[in-house]
Coordinates of C-alpha atoms and ligand atoms in Angstrom, one line a residue:
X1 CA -20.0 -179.6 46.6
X2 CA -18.7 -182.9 48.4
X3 CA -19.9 -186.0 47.8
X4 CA -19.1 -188.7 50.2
X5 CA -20.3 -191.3 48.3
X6 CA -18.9 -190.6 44.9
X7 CA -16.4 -192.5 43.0
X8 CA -12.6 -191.3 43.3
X9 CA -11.5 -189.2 40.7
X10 CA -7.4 -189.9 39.8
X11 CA -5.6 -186.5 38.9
X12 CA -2.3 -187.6 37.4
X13 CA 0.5 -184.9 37.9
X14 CA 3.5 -185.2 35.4
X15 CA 5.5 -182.2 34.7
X16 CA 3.5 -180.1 36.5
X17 CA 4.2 -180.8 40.3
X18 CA 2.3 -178.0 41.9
X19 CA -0.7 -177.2 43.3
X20 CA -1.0 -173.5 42.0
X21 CA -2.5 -172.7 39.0
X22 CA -3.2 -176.2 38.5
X23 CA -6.1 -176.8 35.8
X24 CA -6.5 -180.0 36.5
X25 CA -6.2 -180.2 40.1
X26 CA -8.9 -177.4 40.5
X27 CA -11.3 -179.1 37.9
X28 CA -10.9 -182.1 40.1
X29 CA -11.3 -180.1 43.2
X30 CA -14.2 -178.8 41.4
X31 CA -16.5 -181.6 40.8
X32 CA -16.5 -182.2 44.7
X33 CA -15.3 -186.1 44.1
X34 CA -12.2 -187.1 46.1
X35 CA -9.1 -186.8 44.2
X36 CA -6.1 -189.5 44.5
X37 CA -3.0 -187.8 43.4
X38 CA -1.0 -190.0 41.0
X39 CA 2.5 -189.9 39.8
X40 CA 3.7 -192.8 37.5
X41 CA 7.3 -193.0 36.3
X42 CA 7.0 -194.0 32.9
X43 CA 9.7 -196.3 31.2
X44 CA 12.1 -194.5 29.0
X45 CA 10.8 -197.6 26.0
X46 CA 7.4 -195.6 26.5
X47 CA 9.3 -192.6 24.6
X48 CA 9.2 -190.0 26.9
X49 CA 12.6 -189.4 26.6
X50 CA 15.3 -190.5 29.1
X51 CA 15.4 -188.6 32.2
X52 CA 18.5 -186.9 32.6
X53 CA 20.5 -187.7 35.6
X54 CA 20.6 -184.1 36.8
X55 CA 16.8 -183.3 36.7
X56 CA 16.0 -186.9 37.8
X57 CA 18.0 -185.6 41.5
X58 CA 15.4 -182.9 41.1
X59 CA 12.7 -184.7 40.5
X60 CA 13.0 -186.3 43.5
X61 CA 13.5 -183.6 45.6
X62 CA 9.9 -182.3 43.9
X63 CA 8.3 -185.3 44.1
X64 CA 8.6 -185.2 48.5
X65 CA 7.6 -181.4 47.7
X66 CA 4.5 -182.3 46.5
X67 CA 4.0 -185.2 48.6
X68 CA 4.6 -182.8 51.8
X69 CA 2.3 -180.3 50.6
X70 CA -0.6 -182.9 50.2
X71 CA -0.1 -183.9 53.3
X72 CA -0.4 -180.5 54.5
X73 CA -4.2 -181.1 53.2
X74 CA -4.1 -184.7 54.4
X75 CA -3.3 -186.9 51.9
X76 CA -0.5 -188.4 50.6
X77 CA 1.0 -188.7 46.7
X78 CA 0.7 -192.0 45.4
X79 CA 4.0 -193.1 43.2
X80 CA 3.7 -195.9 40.6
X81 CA 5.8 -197.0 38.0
X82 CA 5.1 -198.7 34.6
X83 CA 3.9 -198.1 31.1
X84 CA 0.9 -195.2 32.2
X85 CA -1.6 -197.1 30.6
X86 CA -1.2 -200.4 32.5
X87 CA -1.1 -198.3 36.1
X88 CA -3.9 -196.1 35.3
X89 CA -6.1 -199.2 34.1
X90 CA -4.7 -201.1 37.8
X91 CA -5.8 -198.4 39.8
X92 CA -9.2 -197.6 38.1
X93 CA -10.3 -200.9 39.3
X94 CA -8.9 -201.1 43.0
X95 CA -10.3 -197.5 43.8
X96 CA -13.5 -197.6 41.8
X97 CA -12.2 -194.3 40.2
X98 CA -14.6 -193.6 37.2
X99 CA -12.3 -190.0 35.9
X100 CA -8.8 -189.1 35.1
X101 CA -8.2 -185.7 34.7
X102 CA -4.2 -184.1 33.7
X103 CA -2.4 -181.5 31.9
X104 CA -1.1 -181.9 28.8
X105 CA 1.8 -182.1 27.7
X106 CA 3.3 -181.8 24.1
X107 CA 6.5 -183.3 23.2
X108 CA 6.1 -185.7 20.9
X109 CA 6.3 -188.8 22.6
X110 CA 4.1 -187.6 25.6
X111 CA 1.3 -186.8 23.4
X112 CA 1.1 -189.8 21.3
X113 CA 1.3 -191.7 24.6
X114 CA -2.0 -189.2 26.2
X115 CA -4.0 -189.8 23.1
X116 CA -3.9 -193.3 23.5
X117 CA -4.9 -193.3 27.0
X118 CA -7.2 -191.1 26.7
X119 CA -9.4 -193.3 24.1
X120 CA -8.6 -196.7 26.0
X121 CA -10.1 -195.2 28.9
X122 CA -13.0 -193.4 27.1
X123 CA -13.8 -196.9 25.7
X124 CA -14.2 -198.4 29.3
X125 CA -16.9 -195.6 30.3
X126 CA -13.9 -193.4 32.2
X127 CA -14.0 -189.8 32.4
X128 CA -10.8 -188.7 30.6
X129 CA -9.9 -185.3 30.4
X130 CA -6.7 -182.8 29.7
X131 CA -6.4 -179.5 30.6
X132 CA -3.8 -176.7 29.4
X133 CA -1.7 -174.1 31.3
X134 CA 1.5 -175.6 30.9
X135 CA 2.2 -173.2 28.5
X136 CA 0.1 -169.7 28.4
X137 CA -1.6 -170.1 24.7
X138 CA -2.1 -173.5 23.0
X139 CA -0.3 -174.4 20.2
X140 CA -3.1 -174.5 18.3
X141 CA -4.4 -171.1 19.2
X142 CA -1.6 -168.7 17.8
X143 CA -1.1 -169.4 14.3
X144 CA -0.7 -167.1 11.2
X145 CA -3.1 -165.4 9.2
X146 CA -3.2 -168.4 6.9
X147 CA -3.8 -171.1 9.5
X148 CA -0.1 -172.2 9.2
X149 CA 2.4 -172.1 12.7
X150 CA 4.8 -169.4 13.0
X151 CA 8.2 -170.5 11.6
X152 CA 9.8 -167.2 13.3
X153 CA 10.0 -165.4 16.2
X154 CA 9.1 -162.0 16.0
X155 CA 5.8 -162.2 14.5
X156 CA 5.4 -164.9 17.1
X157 CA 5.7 -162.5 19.6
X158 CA 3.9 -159.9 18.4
X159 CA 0.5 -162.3 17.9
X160 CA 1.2 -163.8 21.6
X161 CA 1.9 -160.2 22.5
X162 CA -1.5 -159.3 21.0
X163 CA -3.2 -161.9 21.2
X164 CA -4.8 -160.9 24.7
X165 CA -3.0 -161.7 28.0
X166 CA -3.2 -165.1 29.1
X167 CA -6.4 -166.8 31.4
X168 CA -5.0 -165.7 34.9
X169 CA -3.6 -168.2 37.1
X170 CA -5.7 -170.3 39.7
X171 CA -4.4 -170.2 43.3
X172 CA -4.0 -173.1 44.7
X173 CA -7.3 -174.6 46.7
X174 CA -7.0 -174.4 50.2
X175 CA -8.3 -177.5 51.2
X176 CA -8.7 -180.5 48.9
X177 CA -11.0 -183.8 49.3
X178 CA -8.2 -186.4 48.8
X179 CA -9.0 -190.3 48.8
X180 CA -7.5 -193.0 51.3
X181 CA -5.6 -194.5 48.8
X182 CA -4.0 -198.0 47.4
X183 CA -0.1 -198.3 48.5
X184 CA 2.2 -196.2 47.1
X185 CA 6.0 -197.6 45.5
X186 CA 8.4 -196.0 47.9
X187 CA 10.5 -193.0 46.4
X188 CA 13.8 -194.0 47.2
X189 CA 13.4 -197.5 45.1
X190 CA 13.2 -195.1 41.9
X191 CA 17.1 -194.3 42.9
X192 CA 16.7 -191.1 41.3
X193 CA 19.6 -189.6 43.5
X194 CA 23.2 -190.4 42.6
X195 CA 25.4 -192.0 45.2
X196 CA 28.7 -192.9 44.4
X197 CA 29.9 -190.2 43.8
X198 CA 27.7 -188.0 44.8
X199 CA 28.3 -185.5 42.0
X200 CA 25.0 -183.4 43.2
X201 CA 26.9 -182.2 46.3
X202 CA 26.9 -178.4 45.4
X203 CA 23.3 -178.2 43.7
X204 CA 21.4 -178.1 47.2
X205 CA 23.5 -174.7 47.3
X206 CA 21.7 -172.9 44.6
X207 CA 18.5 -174.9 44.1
X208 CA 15.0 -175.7 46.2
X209 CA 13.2 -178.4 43.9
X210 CA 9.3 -177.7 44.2
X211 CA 6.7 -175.1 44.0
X212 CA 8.0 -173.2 47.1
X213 CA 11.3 -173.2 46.0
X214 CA 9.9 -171.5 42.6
X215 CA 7.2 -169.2 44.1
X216 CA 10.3 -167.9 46.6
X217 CA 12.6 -167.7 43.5
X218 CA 9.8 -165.7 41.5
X219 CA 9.6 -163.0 44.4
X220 CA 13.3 -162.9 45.0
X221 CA 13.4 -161.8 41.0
X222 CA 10.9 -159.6 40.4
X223 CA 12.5 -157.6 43.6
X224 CA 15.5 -157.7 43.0
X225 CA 16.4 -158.3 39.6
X226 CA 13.3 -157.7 37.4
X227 CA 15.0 -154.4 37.0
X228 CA 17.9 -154.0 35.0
X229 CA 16.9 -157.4 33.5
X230 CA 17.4 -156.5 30.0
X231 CA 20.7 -154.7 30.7
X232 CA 22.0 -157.5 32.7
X233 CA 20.7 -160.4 31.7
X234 CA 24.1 -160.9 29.3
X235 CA 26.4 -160.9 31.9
X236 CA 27.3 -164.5 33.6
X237 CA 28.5 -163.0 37.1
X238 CA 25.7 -160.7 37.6
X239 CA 22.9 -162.5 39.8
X240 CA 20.5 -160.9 37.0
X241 CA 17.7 -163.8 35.6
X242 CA 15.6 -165.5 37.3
X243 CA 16.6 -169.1 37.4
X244 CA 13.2 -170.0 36.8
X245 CA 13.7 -172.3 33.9
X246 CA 14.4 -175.9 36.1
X247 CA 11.1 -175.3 38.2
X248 CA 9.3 -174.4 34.6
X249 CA 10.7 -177.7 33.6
X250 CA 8.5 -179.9 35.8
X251 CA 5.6 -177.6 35.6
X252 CA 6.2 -176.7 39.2
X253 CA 5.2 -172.9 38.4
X254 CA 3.1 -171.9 35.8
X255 CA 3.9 -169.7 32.8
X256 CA 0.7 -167.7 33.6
X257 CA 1.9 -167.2 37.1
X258 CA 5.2 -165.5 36.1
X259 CA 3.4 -163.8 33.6
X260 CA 0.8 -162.6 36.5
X261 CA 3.7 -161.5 38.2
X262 CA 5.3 -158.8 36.0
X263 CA 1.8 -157.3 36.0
X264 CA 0.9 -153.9 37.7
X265 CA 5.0 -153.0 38.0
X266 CA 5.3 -150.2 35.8
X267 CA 5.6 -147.7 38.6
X268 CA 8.8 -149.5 39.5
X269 CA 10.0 -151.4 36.8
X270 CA 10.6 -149.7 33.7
X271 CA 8.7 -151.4 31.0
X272 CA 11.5 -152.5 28.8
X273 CA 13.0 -155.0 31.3
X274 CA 9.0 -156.5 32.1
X275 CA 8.7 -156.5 27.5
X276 CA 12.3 -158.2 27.7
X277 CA 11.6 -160.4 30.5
X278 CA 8.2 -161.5 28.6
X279 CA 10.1 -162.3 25.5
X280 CA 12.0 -164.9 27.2
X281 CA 9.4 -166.6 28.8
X282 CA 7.6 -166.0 25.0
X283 CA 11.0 -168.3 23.4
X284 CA 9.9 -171.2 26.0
X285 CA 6.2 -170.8 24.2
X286 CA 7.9 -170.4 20.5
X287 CA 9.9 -173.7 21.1
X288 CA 6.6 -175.8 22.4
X289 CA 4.6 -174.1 19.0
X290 CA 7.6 -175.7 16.9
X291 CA 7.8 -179.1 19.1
X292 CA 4.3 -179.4 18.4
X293 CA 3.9 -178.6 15.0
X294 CA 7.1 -179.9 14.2
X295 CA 8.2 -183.0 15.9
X296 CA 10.9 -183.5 14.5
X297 CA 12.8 -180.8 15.8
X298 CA 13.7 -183.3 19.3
X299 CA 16.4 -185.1 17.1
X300 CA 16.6 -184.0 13.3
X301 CA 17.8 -181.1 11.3
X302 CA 14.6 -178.6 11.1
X303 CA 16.3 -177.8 7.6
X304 CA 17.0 -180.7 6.2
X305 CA 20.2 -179.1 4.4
X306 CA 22.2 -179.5 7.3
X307 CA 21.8 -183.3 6.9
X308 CA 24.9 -182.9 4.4
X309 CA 27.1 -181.7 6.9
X310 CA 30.3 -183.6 7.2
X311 CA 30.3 -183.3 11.3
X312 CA 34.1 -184.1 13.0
X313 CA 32.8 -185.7 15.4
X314 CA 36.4 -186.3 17.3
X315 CA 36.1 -187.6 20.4
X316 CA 39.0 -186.4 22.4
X317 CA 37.8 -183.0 21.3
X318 CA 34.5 -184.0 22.7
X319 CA 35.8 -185.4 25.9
X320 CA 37.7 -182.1 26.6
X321 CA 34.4 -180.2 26.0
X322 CA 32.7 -181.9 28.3
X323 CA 35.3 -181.4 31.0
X324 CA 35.5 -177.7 30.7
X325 CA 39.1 -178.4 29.5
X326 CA 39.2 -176.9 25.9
X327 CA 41.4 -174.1 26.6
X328 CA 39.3 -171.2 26.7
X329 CA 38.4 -170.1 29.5
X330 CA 34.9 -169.1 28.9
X331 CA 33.9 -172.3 27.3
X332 CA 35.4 -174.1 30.4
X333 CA 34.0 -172.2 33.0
X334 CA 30.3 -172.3 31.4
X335 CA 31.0 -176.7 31.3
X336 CA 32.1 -176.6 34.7
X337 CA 29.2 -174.2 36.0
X338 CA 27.0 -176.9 33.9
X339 CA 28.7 -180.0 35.8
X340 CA 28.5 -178.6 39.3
X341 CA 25.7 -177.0 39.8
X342 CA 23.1 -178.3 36.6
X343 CA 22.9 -175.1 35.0
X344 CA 24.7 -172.8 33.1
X345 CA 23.7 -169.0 32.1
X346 CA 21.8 -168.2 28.8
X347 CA 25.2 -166.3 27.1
X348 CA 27.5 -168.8 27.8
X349 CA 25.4 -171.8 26.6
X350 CA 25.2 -169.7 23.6
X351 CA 29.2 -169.7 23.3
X352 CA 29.5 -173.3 24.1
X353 CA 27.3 -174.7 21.7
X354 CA 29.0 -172.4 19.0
X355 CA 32.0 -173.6 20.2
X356 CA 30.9 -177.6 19.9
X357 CA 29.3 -177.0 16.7
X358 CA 31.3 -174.8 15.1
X359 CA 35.1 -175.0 16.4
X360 CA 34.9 -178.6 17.1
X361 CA 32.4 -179.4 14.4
X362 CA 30.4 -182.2 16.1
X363 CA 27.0 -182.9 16.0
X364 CA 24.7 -180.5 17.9
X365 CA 22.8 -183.6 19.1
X366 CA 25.7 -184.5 21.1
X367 CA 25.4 -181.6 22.8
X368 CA 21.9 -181.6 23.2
X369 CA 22.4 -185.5 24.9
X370 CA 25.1 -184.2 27.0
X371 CA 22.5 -181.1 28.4
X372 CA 19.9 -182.9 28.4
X373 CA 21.8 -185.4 31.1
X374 CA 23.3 -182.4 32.9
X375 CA 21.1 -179.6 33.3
X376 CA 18.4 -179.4 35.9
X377 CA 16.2 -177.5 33.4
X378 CA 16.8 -180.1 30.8
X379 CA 13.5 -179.3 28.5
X380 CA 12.5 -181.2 25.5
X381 CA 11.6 -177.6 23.5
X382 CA 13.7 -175.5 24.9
X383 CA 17.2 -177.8 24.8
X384 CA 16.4 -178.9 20.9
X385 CA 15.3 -175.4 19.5
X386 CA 18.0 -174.0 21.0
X387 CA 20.6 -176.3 20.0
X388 CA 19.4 -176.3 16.3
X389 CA 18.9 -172.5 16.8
X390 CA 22.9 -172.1 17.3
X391 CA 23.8 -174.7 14.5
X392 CA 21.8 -172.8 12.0
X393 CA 19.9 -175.3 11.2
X394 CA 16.2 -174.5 13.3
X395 CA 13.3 -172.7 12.7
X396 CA 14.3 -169.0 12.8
X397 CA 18.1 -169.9 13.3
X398 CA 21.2 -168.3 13.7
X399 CA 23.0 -168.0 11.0
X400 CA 25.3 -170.5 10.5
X401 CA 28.4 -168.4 9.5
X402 CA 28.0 -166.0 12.9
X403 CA 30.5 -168.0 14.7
X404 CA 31.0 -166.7 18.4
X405 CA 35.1 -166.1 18.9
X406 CA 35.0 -167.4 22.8
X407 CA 38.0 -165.1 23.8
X408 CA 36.0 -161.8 22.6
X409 CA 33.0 -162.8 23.8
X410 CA 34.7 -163.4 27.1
X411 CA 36.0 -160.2 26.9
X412 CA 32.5 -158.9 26.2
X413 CA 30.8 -160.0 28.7
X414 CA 33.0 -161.2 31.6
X415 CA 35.1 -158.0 31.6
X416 CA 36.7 -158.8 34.8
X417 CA 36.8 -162.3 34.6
X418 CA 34.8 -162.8 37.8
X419 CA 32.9 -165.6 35.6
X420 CA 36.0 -167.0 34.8
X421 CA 37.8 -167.3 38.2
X422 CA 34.4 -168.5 39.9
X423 CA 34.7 -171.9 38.0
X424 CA 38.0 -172.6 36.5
X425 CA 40.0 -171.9 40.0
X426 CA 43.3 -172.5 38.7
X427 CA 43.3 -169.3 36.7
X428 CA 41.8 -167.6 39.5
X429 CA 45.3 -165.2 40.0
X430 CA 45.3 -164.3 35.6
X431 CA 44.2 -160.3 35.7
X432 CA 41.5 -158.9 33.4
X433 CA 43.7 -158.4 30.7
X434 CA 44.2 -162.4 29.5
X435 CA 42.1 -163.9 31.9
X436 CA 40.2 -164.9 28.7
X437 CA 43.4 -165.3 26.3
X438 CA 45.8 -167.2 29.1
X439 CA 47.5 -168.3 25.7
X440 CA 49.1 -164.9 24.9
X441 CA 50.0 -164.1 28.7
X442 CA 53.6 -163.6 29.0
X443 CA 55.2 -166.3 30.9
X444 CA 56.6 -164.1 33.6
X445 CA 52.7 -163.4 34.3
X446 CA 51.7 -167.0 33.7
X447 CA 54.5 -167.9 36.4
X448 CA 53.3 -165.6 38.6
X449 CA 49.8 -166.7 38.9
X450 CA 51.1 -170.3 39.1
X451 CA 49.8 -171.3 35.9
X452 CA 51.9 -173.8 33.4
X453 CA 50.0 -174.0 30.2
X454 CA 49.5 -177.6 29.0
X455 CA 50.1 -178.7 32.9
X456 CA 48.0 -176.7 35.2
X457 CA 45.3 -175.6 32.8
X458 CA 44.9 -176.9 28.9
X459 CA 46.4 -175.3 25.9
X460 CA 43.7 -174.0 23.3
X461 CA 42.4 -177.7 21.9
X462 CA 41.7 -175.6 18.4
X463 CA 43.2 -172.5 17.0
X464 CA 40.1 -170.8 16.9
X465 CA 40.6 -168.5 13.6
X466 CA 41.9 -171.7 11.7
X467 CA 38.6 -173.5 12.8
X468 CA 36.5 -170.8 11.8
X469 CA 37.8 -171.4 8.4
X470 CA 37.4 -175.1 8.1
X471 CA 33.4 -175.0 9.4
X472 CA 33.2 -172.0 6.9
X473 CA 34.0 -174.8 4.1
X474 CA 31.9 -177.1 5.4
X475 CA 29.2 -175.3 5.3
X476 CA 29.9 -173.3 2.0
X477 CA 29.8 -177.4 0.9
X478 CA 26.4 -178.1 2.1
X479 CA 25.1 -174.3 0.6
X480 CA 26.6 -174.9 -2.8
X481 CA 25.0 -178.4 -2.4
X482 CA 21.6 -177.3 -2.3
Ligands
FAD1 P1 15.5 -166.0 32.3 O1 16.4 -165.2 31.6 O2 15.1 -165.6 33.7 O3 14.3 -166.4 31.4 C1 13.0 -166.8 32.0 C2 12.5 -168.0 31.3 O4 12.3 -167.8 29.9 C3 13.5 -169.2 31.4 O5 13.4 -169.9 32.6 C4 13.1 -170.0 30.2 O6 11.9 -170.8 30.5 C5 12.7 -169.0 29.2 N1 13.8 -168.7 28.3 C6 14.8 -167.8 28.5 N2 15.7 -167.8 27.5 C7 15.2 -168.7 26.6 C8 15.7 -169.2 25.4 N3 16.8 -168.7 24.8 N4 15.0 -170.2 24.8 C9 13.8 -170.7 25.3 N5 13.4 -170.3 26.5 C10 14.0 -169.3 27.2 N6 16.3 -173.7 28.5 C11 15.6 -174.6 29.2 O7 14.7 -174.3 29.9 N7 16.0 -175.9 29.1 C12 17.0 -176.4 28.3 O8 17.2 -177.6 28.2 C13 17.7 -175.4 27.5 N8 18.7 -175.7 26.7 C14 19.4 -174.7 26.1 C15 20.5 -175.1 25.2 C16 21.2 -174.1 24.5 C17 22.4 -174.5 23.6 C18 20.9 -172.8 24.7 C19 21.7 -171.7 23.9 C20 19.8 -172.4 25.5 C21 19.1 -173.4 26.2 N9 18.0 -173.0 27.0 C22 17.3 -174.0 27.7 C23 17.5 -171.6 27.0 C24 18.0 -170.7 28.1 O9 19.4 -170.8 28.2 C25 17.5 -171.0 29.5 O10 16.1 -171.1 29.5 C26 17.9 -169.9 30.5 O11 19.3 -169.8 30.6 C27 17.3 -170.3 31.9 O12 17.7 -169.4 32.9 P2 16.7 -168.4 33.6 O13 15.5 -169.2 34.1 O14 17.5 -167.6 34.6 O15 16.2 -167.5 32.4

């Protein structure tokens, strides 16, 4: 019920820029108070973690998202930017606002940071509350018989699987009672988009930042692709996943929501690819259980064994990693799909980290920094478990010794080579047979596809067999160790 006289309540959106299935945003809606919509841009000393240079271009483009569709409903989204606290306390007092209402979030950082806000305000008389959704069960919710989080997948899955499905998602209100409110900072003063250069160039290709973007993306994949997912899903070329994860990344569609939409397809869909597709979405949900329960999984060995390992660390080997200029082709292609267009398929970030870790034996942190400042999807859970997942040293890991050999797993799953030629260009005329081993090509064939090794595209940085060996012996060092 509206009340024209009440006090302003302040709904702070963070990584959850959407209006759909938006706890918060309906509870607000709810309680018939007008809502200001709040955004702060927190500093990095705060400890949210450093906003990667890739999502922070998409975080602009999300933030005018939002902003345009709250002006749809007549308001506007007001940006701010210092420690949370300080803004929230500023505004409570030029707008009279007596509640706060967000969702929560739970990386480390973020929910040391909400706590504390949350009893400062309660201590001034303010209305502070959280809401969930961000994630389809609560960390505390699904634990094991024994009250203890799971430390592995499977029987993860199977108590989220049968567990109950999840609340169903809220559609968006339709109208919404939003406050006149104080002056807003002006997005562009953030500089949140790069200029010179503008490395970002070929993201607007593949990407539309905000919740259209990802309800349009949703619908394209369950389809299209849905089907076949669990078949497909391996293969780089193939248009096959759902390219979800950067609009799951700032919360601008809900887990519940996708979940919601895999419902009622069994007609259609067969119901391996729906299970398969669920058991993705239930890795994002494993990685937040672990974050939470385990915080030190953002920038430390889950098993603290690893910290023994005598990492390479070489620089120049790092340097050509980064460049997609290592010498195999797969690795390269996956680093230059990451540079140009802030992503990079499932598989082959599987076969790069093995190859950082592994071949070049550096520090899977490095490679987590390096993601975290490239990739639009960038995710404090999901980039950390994964790393430590490939370096064998996470929760539920990898073995260490199951090092990926880049020029069979090329062949595996880039048969052709269309992967391949899409990103590294300049092997673009190699055919299928040592498009992923231009090493062993004969040089009438390299000559012919205008390829000179060591000139026009690198020689191998690492013999790959001879570097199996050596991070063999470093681990066998840090087993017979313990
Ligand atoms: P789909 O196959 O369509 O899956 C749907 C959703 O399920 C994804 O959007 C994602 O939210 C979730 N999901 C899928 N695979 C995984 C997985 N292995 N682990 C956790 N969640 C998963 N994902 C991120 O979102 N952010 C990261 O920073 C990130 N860093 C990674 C680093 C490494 C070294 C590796 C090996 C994987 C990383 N992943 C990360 C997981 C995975 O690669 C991406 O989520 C996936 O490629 C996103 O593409 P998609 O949305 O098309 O996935």
């Amino acid at each position: 019920m509206a009340n024209d006289a009440a006090p302003p309540v302040i709904l702070w959106f963070r990584k959850d820029l959407r209006l759909d299935d938006n706890q918060a945003l309906t509870a607000a809606h709810r309680s018939g108070r007008p809502i200001i919509p709040l955004y702060i841009s927190e500093p990095e000393a705060a400890g949210t973690g450093p906003l990667g240079a890739a999502q922070a271009w998409w975080l602009h483009h999300s933030l005018e998202a939002l902003d345009r569709s709250l002006h749809k409903r007549h308001g506007r989204l007001m940006l701010a930017s210092g420690e949370a606290l300080e803004v929230l306390c500023a505004l409570i007092k030029e707008s009279a606002a007596e509640a706060v209402f967000w969702n929560r979030r739970y990386d480390p950082a973020g929910i040391s940071i909400d706590a504390r806000i949350k009893h400062e305000l309660e201590k001034q008389a303010i209305e502070a509350r959280s809401f969930g959704g961000q994630l389809l069960h609560e960390p505390s919710r699904l634990m094991t018989g024994n009250g203890t989080p799971y430390r592995v997948y499977t029987p993860f899955w199977r108590a989220l699987e049968g567990g109950g499905e999840p609340e169903p998602p809220l559609d968006a209100p339709a109208k919404l009672r939003l406050a006149s409110q104080p002056k807003s900072e002006v997005l562009g003063s953030w500089k949140l988009l790069p200029t010179k250069p503008d490395w970002a160039g070929d993201f607007v290709d593949l990407w539309t930042p905000g919740e259209e973007g990802a309800q349009q993306r949703l619908h394209a994949f369950v389809e299209d692709a849905l089907e076949g997912y669990k078949e497909n899903r391996d293969y780089p070329a193939r248009p096959a996943t759902s390219m979800l994860s950067p609009h799951l990344a700032l919360g601008e569609i809900s887990p519940a929501r996708i979940w919601d939409a895999t419902r009622g397809l069994s007609q259609r869909v067969p119901a391996a690819d729906i299970v398969h597709f669920r058991k993705e979405i239930a890795w994002r949900e494993f990685s937040y259980h672990l974050l939470f329960h385990f915080p030190r999984l953002a920038s430390a060995n889950w098993n603290d064994r690893f910290d023994g390992f005598e990492w390479r660390n070489n620089s120049g080997d790092f340097e050509a990693w980064r460049r997609g200029m290592t010498g195999y082709p797969i690795v390269d292609a996956g680093m230059r799909q990451l540079w140009r267009h802030g992503w990079m398929h499932n598989r082959v970030r599987m076969i790069v980290a093995s190859f950082l870790i592994k071949d070049l034996m550096i520090d899977w942190r490095r490679g987590e920094a390096w993601f975290r400042d490239t990739l639009v999807d960038a995710d404090p859970a999901n980039n950390a478990a994964s790393w430590q997942w490939v370096a064998g040293s996470g929760a539920d890991a990898s073995p260490f010794f199951r090092i990926f050999n880049p020029v069979l797993q090329g062949e595996k799953f880039d048969p052709d080579g269309d992967y391949v030629r899409t990103y590294v260009p300049e092997l673009r005329e190699l055919g299928p047979k040592y498009i992923h081993r231009p090493f062993e090509a004969p040089k009438s064939m390299l000559d012919e596809a205008g390829i000179t090794l060591g000139q026009t595209y690198p020689k191998p940085i690492v013999d790959h067999a001879s570097a199996r060996n050596r991070a063999l012996a470093a681990y066998k060092a840090i087993r017979d160790a313990a």
